[in-house]
Tab-separated table of C-alpha atoms in Angstrom:
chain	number	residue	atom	x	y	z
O	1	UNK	CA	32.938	-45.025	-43.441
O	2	UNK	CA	32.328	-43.134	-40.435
O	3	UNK	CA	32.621	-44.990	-37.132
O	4	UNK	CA	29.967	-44.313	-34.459
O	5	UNK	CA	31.409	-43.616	-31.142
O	6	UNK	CA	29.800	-45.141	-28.433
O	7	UNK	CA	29.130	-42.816	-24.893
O	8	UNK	CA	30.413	-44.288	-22.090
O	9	UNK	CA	28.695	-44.760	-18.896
O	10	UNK	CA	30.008	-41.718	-17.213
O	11	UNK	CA	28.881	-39.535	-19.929
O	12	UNK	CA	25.507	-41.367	-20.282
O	13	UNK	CA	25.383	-40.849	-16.462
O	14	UNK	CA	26.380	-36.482	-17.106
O	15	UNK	CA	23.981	-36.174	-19.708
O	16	UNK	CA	21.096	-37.936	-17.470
O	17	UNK	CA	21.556	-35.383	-14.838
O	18	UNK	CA	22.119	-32.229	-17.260
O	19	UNK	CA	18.654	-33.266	-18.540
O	20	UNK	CA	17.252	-33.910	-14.679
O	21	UNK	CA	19.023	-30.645	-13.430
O	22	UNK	CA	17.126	-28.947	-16.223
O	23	UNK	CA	13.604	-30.401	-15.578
O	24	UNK	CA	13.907	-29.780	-12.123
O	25	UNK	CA	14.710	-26.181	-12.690
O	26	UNK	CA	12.238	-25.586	-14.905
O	27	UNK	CA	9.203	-27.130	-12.255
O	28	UNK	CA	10.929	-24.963	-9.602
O	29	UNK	CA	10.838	-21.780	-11.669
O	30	UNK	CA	7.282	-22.577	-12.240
O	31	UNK	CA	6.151	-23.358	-8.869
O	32	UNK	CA	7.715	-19.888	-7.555
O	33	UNK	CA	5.986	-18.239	-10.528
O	34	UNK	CA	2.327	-19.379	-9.774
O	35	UNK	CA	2.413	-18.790	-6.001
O	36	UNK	CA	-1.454	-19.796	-6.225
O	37	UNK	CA	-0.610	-23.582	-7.218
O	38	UNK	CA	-1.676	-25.339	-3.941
O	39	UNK	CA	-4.784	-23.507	-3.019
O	40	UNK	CA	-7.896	-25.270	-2.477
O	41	UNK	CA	-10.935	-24.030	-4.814
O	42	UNK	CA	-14.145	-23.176	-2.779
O	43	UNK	CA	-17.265	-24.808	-3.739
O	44	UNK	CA	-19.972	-22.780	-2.791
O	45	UNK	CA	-22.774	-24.736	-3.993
O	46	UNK	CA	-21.153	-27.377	-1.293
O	47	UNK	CA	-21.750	-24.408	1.355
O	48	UNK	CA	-24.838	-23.741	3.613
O	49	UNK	CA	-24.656	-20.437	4.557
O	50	UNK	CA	-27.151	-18.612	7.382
O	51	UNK	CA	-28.063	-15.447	7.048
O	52	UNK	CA	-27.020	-14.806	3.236
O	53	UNK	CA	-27.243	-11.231	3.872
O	54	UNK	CA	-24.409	-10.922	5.305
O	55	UNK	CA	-22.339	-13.008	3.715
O	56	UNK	CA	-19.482	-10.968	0.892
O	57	UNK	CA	-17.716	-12.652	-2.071
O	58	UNK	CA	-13.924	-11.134	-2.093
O	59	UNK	CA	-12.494	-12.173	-4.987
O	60	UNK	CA	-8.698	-12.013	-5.167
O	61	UNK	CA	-5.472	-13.219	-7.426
O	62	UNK	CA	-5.692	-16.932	-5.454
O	63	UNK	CA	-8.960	-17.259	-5.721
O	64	UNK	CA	-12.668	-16.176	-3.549
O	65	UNK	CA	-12.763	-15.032	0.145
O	66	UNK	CA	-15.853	-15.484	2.170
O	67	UNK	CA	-16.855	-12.916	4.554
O	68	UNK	CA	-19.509	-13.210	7.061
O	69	UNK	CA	-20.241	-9.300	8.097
O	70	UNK	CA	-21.372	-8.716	12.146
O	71	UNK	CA	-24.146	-5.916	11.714
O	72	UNK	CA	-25.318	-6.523	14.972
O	73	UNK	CA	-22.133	-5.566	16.103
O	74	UNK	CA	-20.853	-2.533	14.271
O	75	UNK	CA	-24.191	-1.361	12.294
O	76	UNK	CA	-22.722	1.864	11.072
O	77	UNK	CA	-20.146	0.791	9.274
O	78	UNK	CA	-21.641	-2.048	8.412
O	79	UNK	CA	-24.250	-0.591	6.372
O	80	UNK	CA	-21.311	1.677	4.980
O	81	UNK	CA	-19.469	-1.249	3.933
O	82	UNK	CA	-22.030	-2.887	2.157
O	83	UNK	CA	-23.167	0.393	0.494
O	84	UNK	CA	-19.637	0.684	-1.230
O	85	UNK	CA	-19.987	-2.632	-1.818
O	86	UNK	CA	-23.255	-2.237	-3.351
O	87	UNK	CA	-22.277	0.543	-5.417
O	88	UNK	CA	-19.092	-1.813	-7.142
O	89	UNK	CA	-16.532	0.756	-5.208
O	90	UNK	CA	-14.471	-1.498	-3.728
O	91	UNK	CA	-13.733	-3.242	-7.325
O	92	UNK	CA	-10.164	-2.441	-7.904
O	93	UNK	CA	-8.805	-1.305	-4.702
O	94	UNK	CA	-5.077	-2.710	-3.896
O	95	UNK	CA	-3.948	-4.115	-1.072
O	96	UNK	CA	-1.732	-1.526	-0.428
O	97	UNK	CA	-0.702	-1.993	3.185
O	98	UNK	CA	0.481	-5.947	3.784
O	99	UNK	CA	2.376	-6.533	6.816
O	100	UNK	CA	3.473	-10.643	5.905
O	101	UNK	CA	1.470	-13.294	7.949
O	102	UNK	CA	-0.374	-10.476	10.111
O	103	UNK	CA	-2.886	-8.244	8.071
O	104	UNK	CA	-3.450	-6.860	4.576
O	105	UNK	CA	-5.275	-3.448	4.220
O	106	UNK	CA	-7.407	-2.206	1.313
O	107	UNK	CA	-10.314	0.072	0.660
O	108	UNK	CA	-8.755	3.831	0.082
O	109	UNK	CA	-11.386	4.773	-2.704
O	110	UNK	CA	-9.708	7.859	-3.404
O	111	UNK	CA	-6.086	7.349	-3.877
O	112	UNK	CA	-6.117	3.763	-3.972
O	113	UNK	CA	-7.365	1.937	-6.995
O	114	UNK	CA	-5.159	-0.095	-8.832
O	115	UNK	CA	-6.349	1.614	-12.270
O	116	UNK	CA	-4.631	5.082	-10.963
O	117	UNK	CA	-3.095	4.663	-7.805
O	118	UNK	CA	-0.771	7.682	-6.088
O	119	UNK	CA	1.728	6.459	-3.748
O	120	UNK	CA	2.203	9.280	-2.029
O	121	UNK	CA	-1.159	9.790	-0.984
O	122	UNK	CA	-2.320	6.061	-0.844
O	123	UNK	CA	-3.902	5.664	2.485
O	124	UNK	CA	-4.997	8.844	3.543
O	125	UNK	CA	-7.999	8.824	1.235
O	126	UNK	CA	-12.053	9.254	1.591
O	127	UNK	CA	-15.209	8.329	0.081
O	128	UNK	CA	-16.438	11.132	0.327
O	129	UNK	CA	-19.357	10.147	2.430
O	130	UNK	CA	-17.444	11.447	5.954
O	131	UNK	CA	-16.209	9.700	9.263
O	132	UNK	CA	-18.103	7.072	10.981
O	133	UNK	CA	-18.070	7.291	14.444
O	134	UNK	CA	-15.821	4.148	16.287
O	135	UNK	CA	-17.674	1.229	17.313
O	136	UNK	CA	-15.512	-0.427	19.693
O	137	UNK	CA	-16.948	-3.889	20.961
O	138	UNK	CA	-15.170	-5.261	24.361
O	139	UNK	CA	-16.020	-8.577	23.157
O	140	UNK	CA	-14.985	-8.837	20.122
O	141	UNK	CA	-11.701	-11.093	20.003
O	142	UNK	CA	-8.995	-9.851	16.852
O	143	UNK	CA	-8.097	-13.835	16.139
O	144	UNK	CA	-7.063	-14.782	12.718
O	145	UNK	CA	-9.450	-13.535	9.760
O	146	UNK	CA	-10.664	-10.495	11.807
O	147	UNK	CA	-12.034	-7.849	9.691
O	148	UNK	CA	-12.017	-4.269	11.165
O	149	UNK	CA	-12.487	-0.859	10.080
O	150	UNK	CA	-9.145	1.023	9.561
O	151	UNK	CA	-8.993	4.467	11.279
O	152	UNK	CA	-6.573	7.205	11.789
O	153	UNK	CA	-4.373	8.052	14.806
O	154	UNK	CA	-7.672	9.170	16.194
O	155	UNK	CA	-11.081	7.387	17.101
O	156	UNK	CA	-14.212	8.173	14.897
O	157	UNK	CA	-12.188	8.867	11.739
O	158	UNK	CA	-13.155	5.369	10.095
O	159	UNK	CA	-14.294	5.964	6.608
O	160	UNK	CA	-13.904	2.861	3.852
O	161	UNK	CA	-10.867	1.345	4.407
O	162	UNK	CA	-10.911	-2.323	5.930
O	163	UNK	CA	-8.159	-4.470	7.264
O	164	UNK	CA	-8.018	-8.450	8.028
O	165	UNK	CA	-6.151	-9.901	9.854
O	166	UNK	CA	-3.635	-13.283	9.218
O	167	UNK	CA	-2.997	-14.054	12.774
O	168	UNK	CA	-4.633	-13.881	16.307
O	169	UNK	CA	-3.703	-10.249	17.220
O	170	UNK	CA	-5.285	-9.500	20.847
O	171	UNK	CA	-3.985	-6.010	21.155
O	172	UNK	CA	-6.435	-4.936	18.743
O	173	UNK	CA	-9.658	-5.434	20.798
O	174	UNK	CA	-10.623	-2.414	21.798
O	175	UNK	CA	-9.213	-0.277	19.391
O	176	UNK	CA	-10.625	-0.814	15.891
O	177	UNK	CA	-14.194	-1.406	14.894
O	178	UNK	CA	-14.739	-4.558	14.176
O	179	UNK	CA	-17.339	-5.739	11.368
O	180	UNK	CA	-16.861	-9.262	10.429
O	181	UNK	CA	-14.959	-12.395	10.064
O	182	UNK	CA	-13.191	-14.642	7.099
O	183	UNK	CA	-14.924	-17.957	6.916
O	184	UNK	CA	-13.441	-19.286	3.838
O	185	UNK	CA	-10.762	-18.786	1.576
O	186	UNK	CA	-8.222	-17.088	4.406
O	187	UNK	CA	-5.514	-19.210	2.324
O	188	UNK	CA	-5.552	-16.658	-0.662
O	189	UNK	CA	-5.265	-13.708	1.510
O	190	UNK	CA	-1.819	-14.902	2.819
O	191	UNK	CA	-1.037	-15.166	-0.648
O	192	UNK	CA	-0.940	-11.223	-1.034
O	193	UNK	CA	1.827	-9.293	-2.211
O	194	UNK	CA	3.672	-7.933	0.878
O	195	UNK	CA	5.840	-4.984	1.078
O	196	UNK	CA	9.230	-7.156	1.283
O	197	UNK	CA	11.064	-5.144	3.983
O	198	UNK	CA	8.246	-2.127	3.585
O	199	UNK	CA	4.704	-2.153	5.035
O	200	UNK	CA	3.388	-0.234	1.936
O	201	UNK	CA	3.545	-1.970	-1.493
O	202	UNK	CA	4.554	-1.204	-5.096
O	203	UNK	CA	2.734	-2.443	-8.002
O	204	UNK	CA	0.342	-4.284	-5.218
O	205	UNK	CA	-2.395	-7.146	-5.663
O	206	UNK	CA	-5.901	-6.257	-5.728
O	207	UNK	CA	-9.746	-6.771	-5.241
O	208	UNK	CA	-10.620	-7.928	-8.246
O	209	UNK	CA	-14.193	-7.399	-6.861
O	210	UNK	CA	-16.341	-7.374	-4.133
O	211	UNK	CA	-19.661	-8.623	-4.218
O	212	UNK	CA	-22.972	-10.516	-1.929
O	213	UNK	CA	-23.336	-14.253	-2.322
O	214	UNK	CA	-27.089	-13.360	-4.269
């Protein structure tokens, strides 16, 4: 007859923590995985929005970002904007350029969709539809969820790419044309893939699309 050996508290006590150590483990692992756990779902039915017009439907990895657009501000490339939105263009377009807690970029139609994107050229794209001319606005204050034309070294050469902004960032009034502002959903954007110790990012997030409220 085989005698059953009891555990004694000590190893009762190791085997409690092995199997403690391994839950918590696991939960970590998962929590670093889904880097969308804790953000808030927007409700838009719960939303009363002026001006529906003007109001854009970014939908990324972590979920929808609203976007009221300022065409009495920056009418040129506002109606540019919402004619590539119009036309689905924007759909697919990575974040290429994400500088962590201060701005992601998107919007090169040429080089930069996610489908068949070319590193090297990433950034210096068109859409084909030529350079807006800058429209700078004095008053216009770059705090956090700014969105803003990007442009070249030089003024006037704004085309299709956007940026928005994760922090105040008063340097940039005056110098970029600024066409609207995040008013919901600024949580996902900081959720982004950055660059790690680059500015420009492999194997980047995305626009999963781009679209009007109606």
């Amino acid at each position: 007859m085989i005698k059953k050996i009891k555990a004694s508290k000590s190893e009762k006590i190791l085997l409690f923590f092995l199997i403690f150590l391994g839950i918590f483990s696991f939960s970590f692992f998962f929590l670093i995985k889904n880097k969308c756990l804790f953000i808030d779902n927007i409700n838009l039915e719960k939303e009363n929005f002026e001006k529906r017009e003007n109001i854009v439907l970014m939908e990324v990895e972590c979920g929808l970002v609203v976007i009221e657009l300022y065409p009495q501000t920056s009418p040129q490339a506002v109606e540019r904007f919402k004619f590539l939105i119009n036309k689905g263009l924007y759909d697919n377009s990575a974040f290429y350029k994400v500088i962590e807690d201060t701005l992601v970029q998107a919007g090169d139609l040429e080089y930069g969709n996610i489908n068949n994107i070319n590193y090297f050229k990433v950034g210096s794209g068109s859409s084909g539809l030529g350079n807006l001319k800058s429209e700078i606005d004095e008053n216009f204050n770059f705090t956090v969820g700014s969105v803003a034309m990007a442009r070249g070294d030089n003024f006037n050469s704004e085309d299709s790419e956007f940026f928005i902004t994760l922090k105040d960032i008063p340097i940039y009034k005056g110098e970029y044309t600024p066409i609207g502002k995040v008013i919901l959903g600024l949580d996902s954007l900081k959720k982004i893939k950055t660059g790690n110790k680059s500015n420009y990012v492999l194997r980047p997030d995305f626009i999963k699309s781009l679209k009007f409220i109606d």
